[in-house]
Coordinates of C-alpha atoms in Angstrom, one line a residue:
M1 CA 122.2 132.9 149.7
T2 CA 118.6 134.2 149.8
T3 CA 116.0 131.7 151.1
C4 CA 112.9 130.8 149.4
P5 CA 109.7 131.3 151.6
A6 CA 108.3 128.1 152.9
E7 CA 104.8 128.7 151.6
L8 CA 105.0 129.5 147.9
N9 CA 102.6 129.4 145.0
F10 CA 104.9 130.6 142.2
A11 CA 102.1 131.7 139.9
S12 CA 100.6 133.8 142.5
H13 CA 104.1 135.1 143.9
L14 CA 104.6 136.5 140.2
A15 CA 101.1 138.2 140.3
E16 CA 101.9 139.8 143.5
L17 CA 105.3 141.1 142.1
N18 CA 103.7 142.6 139.1
A19 CA 100.4 144.0 140.8
G20 CA 101.7 147.6 140.1
R21 CA 102.5 146.8 136.4
A22 CA 98.9 146.0 135.3
G23 CA 98.9 148.0 132.2
K24 CA 102.5 147.1 131.0
T25 CA 102.9 144.4 128.3
A26 CA 104.0 140.9 129.6
Y27 CA 103.7 138.9 126.4
I28 CA 103.7 139.7 122.7
D29 CA 103.1 136.7 120.3
D30 CA 102.7 136.5 116.7
S31 CA 99.1 137.7 116.9
R32 CA 98.3 139.0 120.2
R33 CA 99.6 141.0 123.4
L34 CA 99.0 140.4 126.9
S35 CA 99.4 143.0 129.8
Y36 CA 100.4 141.9 133.1
G37 CA 96.9 142.8 134.3
E38 CA 95.3 140.5 131.7
L39 CA 97.7 137.8 132.3
A40 CA 96.9 137.8 136.0
E41 CA 93.2 137.6 135.2
R42 CA 93.7 134.8 132.6
V43 CA 95.9 132.8 135.0
A44 CA 93.1 133.0 137.8
R45 CA 90.3 132.1 135.2
F46 CA 92.4 129.3 133.9
A47 CA 92.5 127.9 137.5
G48 CA 88.6 128.4 137.6
L49 CA 88.5 126.6 134.4
L50 CA 90.4 123.5 135.7
Q51 CA 88.2 123.4 138.8
G52 CA 85.2 123.5 136.6
L53 CA 86.5 120.5 134.7
G54 CA 86.5 118.5 137.9
L55 CA 90.5 118.7 138.2
R56 CA 92.0 118.3 141.7
R57 CA 95.0 119.4 143.3
E58 CA 98.1 117.5 142.3
E59 CA 96.3 116.0 139.3
R60 CA 98.3 116.3 136.0
V61 CA 97.3 118.0 132.8
L62 CA 99.4 117.6 129.6
L63 CA 100.5 121.0 127.9
L64 CA 101.2 120.3 124.2
Q65 CA 101.2 123.9 122.9
H66 CA 103.2 126.1 120.8
D67 CA 104.8 129.4 122.1
T68 CA 101.6 131.6 122.2
V69 CA 100.2 133.7 125.1
D70 CA 98.2 130.6 125.7
W71 CA 101.3 128.7 127.0
P72 CA 102.0 130.8 130.0
V73 CA 98.4 131.1 130.8
A74 CA 98.0 127.4 130.9
F75 CA 101.3 126.7 132.8
L76 CA 100.8 129.5 135.5
G77 CA 96.9 128.8 135.7
S78 CA 97.7 125.2 136.5
L79 CA 100.3 126.2 139.3
H80 CA 97.8 128.7 140.5
A81 CA 95.1 126.0 141.0
G82 CA 97.8 123.5 142.5
V83 CA 97.4 121.3 139.3
V84 CA 100.4 119.8 137.8
P85 CA 101.2 120.9 134.2
V86 CA 103.4 118.4 132.3
A87 CA 104.9 120.4 129.5
V88 CA 105.9 118.5 126.4
N89 CA 108.1 119.0 123.3
T90 CA 105.8 120.0 120.3
L91 CA 108.4 118.1 118.0
L92 CA 107.7 114.5 119.0
S93 CA 105.8 111.7 117.4
A94 CA 102.3 110.3 118.4
D95 CA 104.2 107.4 120.1
D96 CA 106.0 109.7 122.2
Y97 CA 102.8 111.4 123.3
A98 CA 101.0 108.1 124.1
Y99 CA 103.7 107.1 126.3
M100 CA 103.8 110.4 128.1
L101 CA 99.9 110.5 128.5
Q102 CA 100.1 106.9 130.0
H103 CA 103.0 107.5 132.1
S104 CA 101.7 110.9 133.7
R105 CA 98.1 109.7 133.9
A106 CA 97.2 113.4 132.7
R107 CA 93.4 114.0 133.3
A108 CA 93.2 116.6 130.7
A109 CA 95.3 117.7 127.6
F110 CA 95.6 121.3 126.5
V111 CA 96.8 121.5 122.9
S112 CA 97.4 124.0 119.9
G113 CA 95.1 123.5 117.1
S114 CA 97.7 122.7 114.7
L115 CA 98.9 119.8 117.0
L116 CA 95.5 118.5 117.6
P117 CA 95.8 115.6 114.9
M118 CA 99.1 114.3 116.6
L119 CA 97.3 114.1 120.0
Q120 CA 94.5 112.4 118.6
A121 CA 96.7 109.8 117.0
A122 CA 98.4 109.4 120.5
L123 CA 95.0 109.1 122.3
A124 CA 94.0 106.7 119.9
Q125 CA 96.5 104.3 121.3
G126 CA 94.6 104.0 124.6
G127 CA 95.9 103.3 128.1
H128 CA 95.4 107.0 129.1
D129 CA 93.1 108.8 131.6
V130 CA 92.5 111.9 129.6
A131 CA 88.9 113.2 130.2
H132 CA 89.1 116.5 128.7
I133 CA 90.8 118.0 125.4
V134 CA 90.9 121.8 125.2
V135 CA 92.2 123.4 122.1
S136 CA 93.9 126.8 121.6
Q137 CA 93.1 128.6 118.3
P138 CA 91.6 125.6 116.6
A139 CA 92.4 125.3 112.8
Q140 CA 89.4 123.1 112.1
P141 CA 86.0 122.3 113.5
L142 CA 86.6 120.6 116.8
P143 CA 86.0 116.9 117.2
A144 CA 83.3 115.7 119.7
G145 CA 84.5 115.8 123.2
A146 CA 86.8 118.7 122.6
A147 CA 86.3 122.4 123.7
E148 CA 87.8 125.6 122.7
L149 CA 90.1 127.3 125.4
E150 CA 88.7 130.8 124.8
T151 CA 85.2 129.7 125.3
L152 CA 85.9 128.1 128.5
L153 CA 88.1 130.8 129.8
A154 CA 85.3 133.4 129.1
A155 CA 82.9 131.3 131.1
A156 CA 85.3 130.5 134.0
P157 CA 85.3 132.4 137.3
C158 CA 88.6 133.7 138.7
A159 CA 89.8 131.1 141.4
P160 CA 91.7 132.0 144.4
A161 CA 95.5 130.6 144.3
A162 CA 96.0 127.3 146.1
R163 CA 98.0 127.5 149.1
T164 CA 101.1 125.5 148.1
Q165 CA 104.5 124.8 149.8
A166 CA 107.6 125.7 148.0
D167 CA 108.6 122.0 148.2
E168 CA 105.2 120.9 146.8
I169 CA 105.4 119.4 143.2
A170 CA 104.5 122.1 140.8
F171 CA 105.2 120.8 137.3
W172 CA 106.9 118.1 135.3
L173 CA 109.2 118.2 132.2
Y174 CA 110.4 115.1 130.3
S175 CA 113.9 114.4 129.8
S176 CA 115.4 111.5 127.4
G177 CA 117.7 109.1 129.3
S178 CA 120.6 106.8 128.0
T179 CA 118.0 104.4 126.5
G180 CA 116.0 107.1 124.8
K181 CA 113.0 106.6 127.0
P182 CA 111.7 109.8 128.3
K183 CA 111.9 110.5 132.1
G184 CA 109.4 112.5 134.0
V185 CA 111.4 115.1 135.8
V186 CA 109.5 116.3 138.9
H187 CA 110.1 120.0 140.1
T188 CA 108.8 122.1 142.8
H189 CA 107.4 125.8 143.2
G190 CA 110.6 126.6 145.0
N191 CA 112.9 125.4 141.9
L192 CA 111.4 128.2 139.8
W193 CA 112.0 130.9 142.6
Y194 CA 115.7 129.8 143.1
T195 CA 116.7 129.8 139.3
A196 CA 115.5 133.4 139.1
E197 CA 117.1 134.6 142.3
L198 CA 120.5 132.8 141.6
Y199 CA 120.9 132.9 137.8
G200 CA 118.2 135.2 136.2
K201 CA 118.8 138.3 138.1
P202 CA 122.5 138.3 139.3
V203 CA 124.2 136.3 136.5
L204 CA 122.1 137.1 133.5
G205 CA 121.2 140.5 134.8
I206 CA 117.7 140.7 133.5
R207 CA 116.0 143.9 134.4
E208 CA 112.4 145.4 134.3
D209 CA 113.3 147.6 131.1
D210 CA 114.2 144.4 129.2
I211 CA 112.5 142.9 126.3
A212 CA 113.4 139.2 126.3
F213 CA 113.2 136.8 123.4
S214 CA 114.1 133.0 123.6
A215 CA 114.5 130.9 120.5
A216 CA 114.6 128.1 122.8
K217 CA 110.9 126.9 123.4
L218 CA 108.9 127.2 126.7
F219 CA 108.6 123.5 127.0
F220 CA 112.4 123.3 127.4
A221 CA 113.9 123.9 131.0
Y222 CA 116.0 126.5 129.3
G223 CA 113.3 128.2 127.5
L224 CA 110.9 128.1 130.6
G225 CA 113.4 130.2 132.5
N226 CA 114.1 132.4 129.7
G227 CA 110.6 133.3 128.6
L228 CA 108.8 132.9 131.6
T229 CA 110.5 132.6 135.0
F230 CA 113.3 135.3 134.7
P231 CA 111.4 138.0 132.8
L232 CA 108.2 137.8 134.9
S233 CA 110.3 137.9 138.1
V234 CA 111.4 141.4 137.1
G235 CA 108.5 142.8 135.3
A236 CA 110.0 142.5 131.8
T237 CA 108.3 142.0 128.4
V238 CA 108.7 138.8 126.6
V239 CA 108.5 138.1 122.8
L240 CA 107.2 134.7 121.8
M241 CA 107.6 133.0 118.5
G242 CA 105.3 130.0 117.6
E243 CA 107.4 128.9 114.4
R244 CA 110.5 127.2 114.2
P245 CA 113.7 129.1 115.2
T246 CA 115.3 129.4 111.7
P247 CA 117.7 132.3 111.3
Q248 CA 115.3 134.3 109.2
A249 CA 112.5 134.0 111.9
V250 CA 114.7 135.0 114.6
F251 CA 116.1 138.2 112.6
K252 CA 112.5 139.1 112.0
R253 CA 111.9 139.2 115.8
L254 CA 115.3 140.9 116.6
T255 CA 114.8 143.7 114.2
G256 CA 111.0 144.0 114.5
H257 CA 110.7 144.0 118.4
R258 CA 114.2 144.8 119.2
P259 CA 114.7 142.6 122.3
T260 CA 117.5 143.5 124.7
V261 CA 117.9 139.9 126.0
F262 CA 118.3 137.1 123.5
Y263 CA 118.6 133.4 124.3
G264 CA 119.8 130.8 121.6
V265 CA 121.8 127.7 121.3
P266 CA 125.0 127.1 119.5
T267 CA 123.6 125.6 116.5
L268 CA 121.3 128.7 115.9
Y269 CA 124.2 131.0 116.5
A270 CA 126.2 129.4 113.9
S271 CA 123.4 129.4 111.5
M272 CA 122.7 133.1 112.0
L273 CA 126.3 134.1 111.4
A274 CA 126.4 132.0 108.2
S275 CA 123.1 133.3 106.9
P276 CA 123.4 136.1 104.1
D277 CA 120.2 137.9 105.9
L278 CA 122.5 138.5 109.0
P279 CA 121.3 142.1 110.2
P280 CA 123.7 144.7 110.9
R281 CA 124.5 145.8 114.4
E282 CA 122.4 149.0 114.2
Q283 CA 119.2 147.2 113.4
V284 CA 119.3 145.4 116.7
A285 CA 119.2 146.2 120.3
M286 CA 120.6 143.0 122.0
R287 CA 122.7 143.9 125.1
V288 CA 123.2 140.4 126.4
C289 CA 122.7 137.0 125.0
A290 CA 122.7 133.5 126.6
S291 CA 123.5 130.1 125.3
A292 CA 123.1 126.5 126.6
G293 CA 122.1 123.0 125.3
E294 CA 125.6 122.3 124.2
A295 CA 129.1 123.9 124.4
L296 CA 129.4 127.0 122.5
P297 CA 132.5 126.9 120.2
R298 CA 134.8 129.8 120.9
D299 CA 135.0 130.9 117.2
I300 CA 131.1 131.3 117.1
G301 CA 131.1 133.4 120.2
E302 CA 134.0 135.7 119.1
R303 CA 132.5 136.3 115.6
Y304 CA 129.0 137.1 117.1
T305 CA 130.4 139.6 119.6
R306 CA 132.4 141.3 116.8
H307 CA 129.4 141.7 114.7
F308 CA 126.8 142.6 117.2
G309 CA 128.9 144.1 119.9
C310 CA 127.3 141.9 122.8
E311 CA 128.6 139.0 124.7
I312 CA 127.1 135.5 124.6
L313 CA 127.0 134.1 128.2
D314 CA 127.5 130.4 127.5
G315 CA 126.5 128.1 130.4
I316 CA 125.3 124.6 131.3
G317 CA 122.0 123.6 132.7
S318 CA 119.8 120.5 132.7
T319 CA 116.2 119.5 133.0
E320 CA 117.1 118.0 136.4
M321 CA 118.6 121.3 137.6
L322 CA 116.0 123.5 135.9
H323 CA 118.4 126.0 134.4
I324 CA 122.0 126.9 134.2
F325 CA 124.3 126.1 137.1
I326 CA 127.5 126.9 135.5
S327 CA 127.8 130.2 133.5
N328 CA 130.1 132.7 131.8
R329 CA 129.4 136.3 133.4
A330 CA 129.7 139.7 131.9
G331 CA 133.1 141.2 132.5
A332 CA 134.6 137.8 133.2
L333 CA 133.8 135.8 130.2
R334 CA 136.0 133.1 128.4
Y335 CA 134.9 131.9 125.2
G336 CA 135.6 128.2 124.6
T337 CA 134.7 127.6 128.5
T338 CA 131.3 127.0 130.1
G339 CA 132.5 129.6 132.9
K340 CA 132.4 129.1 136.7
P341 CA 129.6 127.9 139.0
V342 CA 126.6 130.1 139.7
P343 CA 126.7 131.3 143.3
G344 CA 124.4 129.2 145.3
Y345 CA 125.6 125.9 143.4
E346 CA 128.5 123.7 144.2
V347 CA 130.2 121.6 141.6
E348 CA 132.6 118.8 141.8
L349 CA 134.5 116.6 139.2
R350 CA 135.1 113.1 140.3
D351 CA 136.6 110.0 138.8
E352 CA 135.0 106.6 138.5
Q353 CA 135.6 105.9 142.3
G354 CA 134.0 109.0 143.2
R355 CA 137.2 110.9 144.2
S356 CA 137.8 114.5 143.4
V357 CA 140.1 115.1 140.4
P358 CA 142.8 117.6 140.2
P359 CA 142.7 120.7 138.1
G360 CA 143.1 120.0 134.3
T361 CA 141.9 116.4 134.7
I362 CA 138.6 115.2 133.1
G363 CA 136.1 114.0 135.5
D364 CA 132.3 113.3 135.9
L365 CA 130.4 116.4 136.8
Y366 CA 128.2 116.5 140.0
I367 CA 126.0 119.2 141.2
K368 CA 124.3 120.4 144.3
G369 CA 122.0 123.3 144.4
P370 CA 118.5 124.3 145.5
S371 CA 116.8 123.9 142.1
T372 CA 117.3 120.2 141.8
A373 CA 114.5 118.2 140.8
L374 CA 112.6 115.9 143.3
M375 CA 112.9 112.5 141.3
Y376 CA 112.0 110.8 138.0
W377 CA 108.5 109.8 138.2
N378 CA 107.9 106.2 138.7
N379 CA 111.6 105.4 137.9
R380 CA 113.3 104.6 141.2
E381 CA 116.2 102.9 139.6
K382 CA 117.3 106.0 137.4
T383 CA 116.5 108.3 140.3
R384 CA 118.9 106.5 142.6
Q385 CA 121.7 106.5 140.0
C386 CA 121.4 110.3 139.4
F387 CA 120.0 111.8 142.5
L388 CA 122.7 111.0 145.2
G389 CA 121.9 112.5 148.4
D390 CA 122.4 116.3 147.9
W391 CA 124.1 115.8 144.7
L392 CA 123.1 115.2 141.2
K393 CA 125.4 113.3 138.7
S394 CA 125.0 114.9 135.4
G395 CA 126.4 112.4 133.0
D396 CA 128.9 115.1 131.5
K397 CA 132.3 115.0 131.4
Y398 CA 134.3 118.2 132.3
Q399 CA 137.7 119.6 133.2
C400 CA 138.5 122.5 135.4
D401 CA 141.6 124.9 135.0
A402 CA 143.5 126.4 137.7
E403 CA 141.6 129.7 137.5
G404 CA 138.2 127.7 138.2
Y405 CA 136.7 127.9 134.5
Y406 CA 135.1 124.8 133.4
T407 CA 135.3 123.1 129.9
Y408 CA 133.0 120.6 128.5
A409 CA 134.7 117.3 127.6
G410 CA 131.8 115.1 126.4
R411 CA 129.0 113.0 127.5
S412 CA 129.6 110.1 129.9
D413 CA 127.6 107.7 127.7
D414 CA 126.6 107.3 124.0
M415 CA 123.9 110.0 124.1
I416 CA 124.3 112.6 121.3
K417 CA 123.3 116.1 122.0
V418 CA 122.0 117.9 118.8
S419 CA 120.8 121.6 119.0
G420 CA 120.5 121.1 122.7
Q421 CA 118.3 118.0 122.6
Y422 CA 119.5 114.4 123.5
V423 CA 119.2 111.9 120.7
S424 CA 119.5 108.2 121.5
P425 CA 121.6 106.3 119.0
V426 CA 119.6 103.3 119.5
E427 CA 116.3 104.9 118.9
V428 CA 117.5 106.1 115.5
E429 CA 119.2 102.7 114.7
N430 CA 116.0 100.8 115.5
V431 CA 114.2 103.0 112.9
L432 CA 116.9 102.6 110.2
I433 CA 117.0 98.8 110.5
Q434 CA 113.1 98.7 109.9
H435 CA 114.0 100.0 106.4
E436 CA 113.8 97.3 103.7
A437 CA 117.4 98.2 102.5
V438 CA 119.2 98.2 105.9
L439 CA 120.7 95.2 107.5
E440 CA 122.5 96.9 110.5
A441 CA 123.1 100.5 111.5
A442 CA 125.1 102.4 114.2
V443 CA 124.7 106.1 115.1
I444 CA 127.2 108.4 116.6
G445 CA 127.8 112.1 117.0
V446 CA 130.4 113.9 114.8
T447 CA 131.6 117.6 115.2
D448 CA 131.0 119.6 112.0
R449 CA 133.3 122.5 111.0
D450 CA 131.6 125.1 113.3
G451 CA 132.3 122.7 116.4
L452 CA 128.6 121.6 116.7
V453 CA 127.5 118.0 117.0
K454 CA 125.5 116.3 114.4
T455 CA 124.2 112.7 114.1
K456 CA 125.9 110.3 111.5
A457 CA 124.8 106.7 110.7
Y458 CA 127.0 103.9 109.6
V459 CA 124.6 101.6 107.6
V460 CA 125.2 98.1 106.2
L461 CA 123.0 97.4 103.4
R462 CA 121.1 94.3 102.6
D463 CA 122.0 92.3 99.4
G464 CA 120.5 93.8 96.3
H465 CA 120.6 97.4 97.5
T466 CA 123.3 99.7 96.4
A467 CA 124.9 102.8 98.3
G468 CA 124.6 106.3 96.8
K469 CA 122.9 109.7 97.2
D470 CA 119.5 108.2 96.6
T471 CA 119.7 105.7 99.2
C472 CA 121.0 108.2 101.6
A473 CA 118.2 110.6 100.9
A474 CA 115.5 107.7 101.3
L475 CA 117.0 106.6 104.5
Q476 CA 117.1 110.2 106.0
T477 CA 113.4 110.9 104.8
Y478 CA 112.4 107.4 106.3
V479 CA 113.7 108.4 109.9
K480 CA 112.2 112.1 109.6
T481 CA 108.8 110.5 109.2
R482 CA 109.1 108.3 112.2
L483 CA 110.9 110.2 114.8
A484 CA 111.2 113.9 115.7
P485 CA 112.9 115.8 112.8
F486 CA 116.1 116.8 114.6
K487 CA 117.0 113.1 115.3
Y488 CA 117.6 112.1 111.6
P489 CA 121.2 111.4 110.6
R490 CA 122.8 114.4 108.8
E491 CA 125.4 112.2 107.3
I492 CA 125.3 108.5 106.3
D493 CA 128.3 106.2 105.6
F494 CA 127.7 102.7 104.0
I495 CA 130.1 100.1 105.2
E496 CA 130.7 96.3 104.7
E497 CA 130.4 95.6 108.6
L498 CA 129.9 97.3 112.0
P499 CA 132.7 96.7 114.9
K500 CA 131.3 94.6 117.6
T501 CA 132.4 92.7 120.6
A502 CA 132.6 89.1 120.9
T503 CA 129.1 89.0 122.0
G504 CA 127.7 91.0 119.3
K505 CA 127.4 94.4 120.8
I506 CA 128.1 97.4 118.4
Q507 CA 131.2 99.2 119.5
R508 CA 130.2 102.7 118.8
F509 CA 133.5 104.1 120.2
R510 CA 135.5 102.5 117.3
L511 CA 133.3 104.5 115.1
R512 CA 134.2 107.6 116.8
L513 CA 137.8 106.8 116.7
R514 CA 137.4 106.0 113.0
E515 CA 135.6 109.3 112.3
S516 CA 138.1 111.3 114.4
A517 CA 141.2 109.8 112.4
A518 CA 139.4 110.5 109.1
R519 CA 138.7 114.2 109.9
S520 CA 142.2 114.6 111.2
A521 CA 143.6 113.3 107.9
Q522 CA 141.4 116.0 106.2
V523 CA 143.0 118.9 108.1

């Protein structure tokens, strides 16, 4: 396995790799383009901007930005300066951002103009250390104390790259845990380098002549590799999309920019195939696709390949491992499985006593590899539960067949993964029971006809309230307005009582068994 250099600043590493491509397009977003030369200059100026604001090495800055050319500039510019960017999901609530600001102790926040009101609502809760607010493409006059990114960049000098080590903290991403409380996942400069060298180049096979387009956003670990680490490591061109990844929005980019590498998630692939606007094969240029976030159903993969003539390389990664560590490969693809371990990573399936399980037996998934995160910030208990020496306990259940192909068998806890994002049932339940009509609620994950997981709620109503379509719609809207939209229950069943233990704990597994039996009876 190739070894990462001990001294590494990943931002300056990319700039050096692409020094001979100054005139080539690096990024195309919805309104602008950046060449590799312009990208390198803006990254160095961003580092100078941070220094001008008084930011010091290892201090954190929050990145709450849509996928535009400003995102890679802010992320790489922070790495260039030795400052630590904390990239966060743009679909969360003000309460979520308030927690992340307090938890990370970010000294500055870089935000897209359309997201500024949400950031302001989070800042209003107090308890943070934010001294600077810098806005990209402001949609309205800036509030007092905020500055526009373009104005600051134009006045900033190009700063030299900080001399950082490969093992030095480079950036954070947030990942939800079994309680739904976000965990700050701390990654190094070297972790980025390894994902490109072990997966991006040899498994995905990305090349300099590729145009890459990821429906998964840059703030995801998956999207970060797709839209930054991998393409910039080979000098490819990247298409960015600021809007939500609906099938129509994706089709527009697939036919307009004709990317050769496309990254999606199973939910999106299913929606694309179901859309009446699905473009014919001759209108696109995809040569390879990737999928992660949840298991890709075999039928979806097979139908997609029949239509477009290209394979989807399904794999599994995690925020803690930064990108994919088990994957299908071109020429050895087997739909319905997650493939085999990516060279450079070791995988084991173990039982509850920590012993290896034989082929065909479901076990807990453990991974060892060089892109593993350092820790969960300020969460020693959870760090010790998941980071076990050289090994990471993923929380997933898998089985491996005699040929070495791994197949997903579910989560080890009650967490639900919807469109590649974890949903805590407790978090949704806690919102539902705040509604005047709800006495009790329990949330589980159910599999739809396409083999994709969606949230479903079981609700016990208070006296005086009746079940029906209107009540169901009202509860769904209620959740949507208080949590990130992807967390709302797609289905709601109204029942007389919830199954519980003698001590009053809800038994969600009994609801899952009930759901499974009901769906089997419909077949």
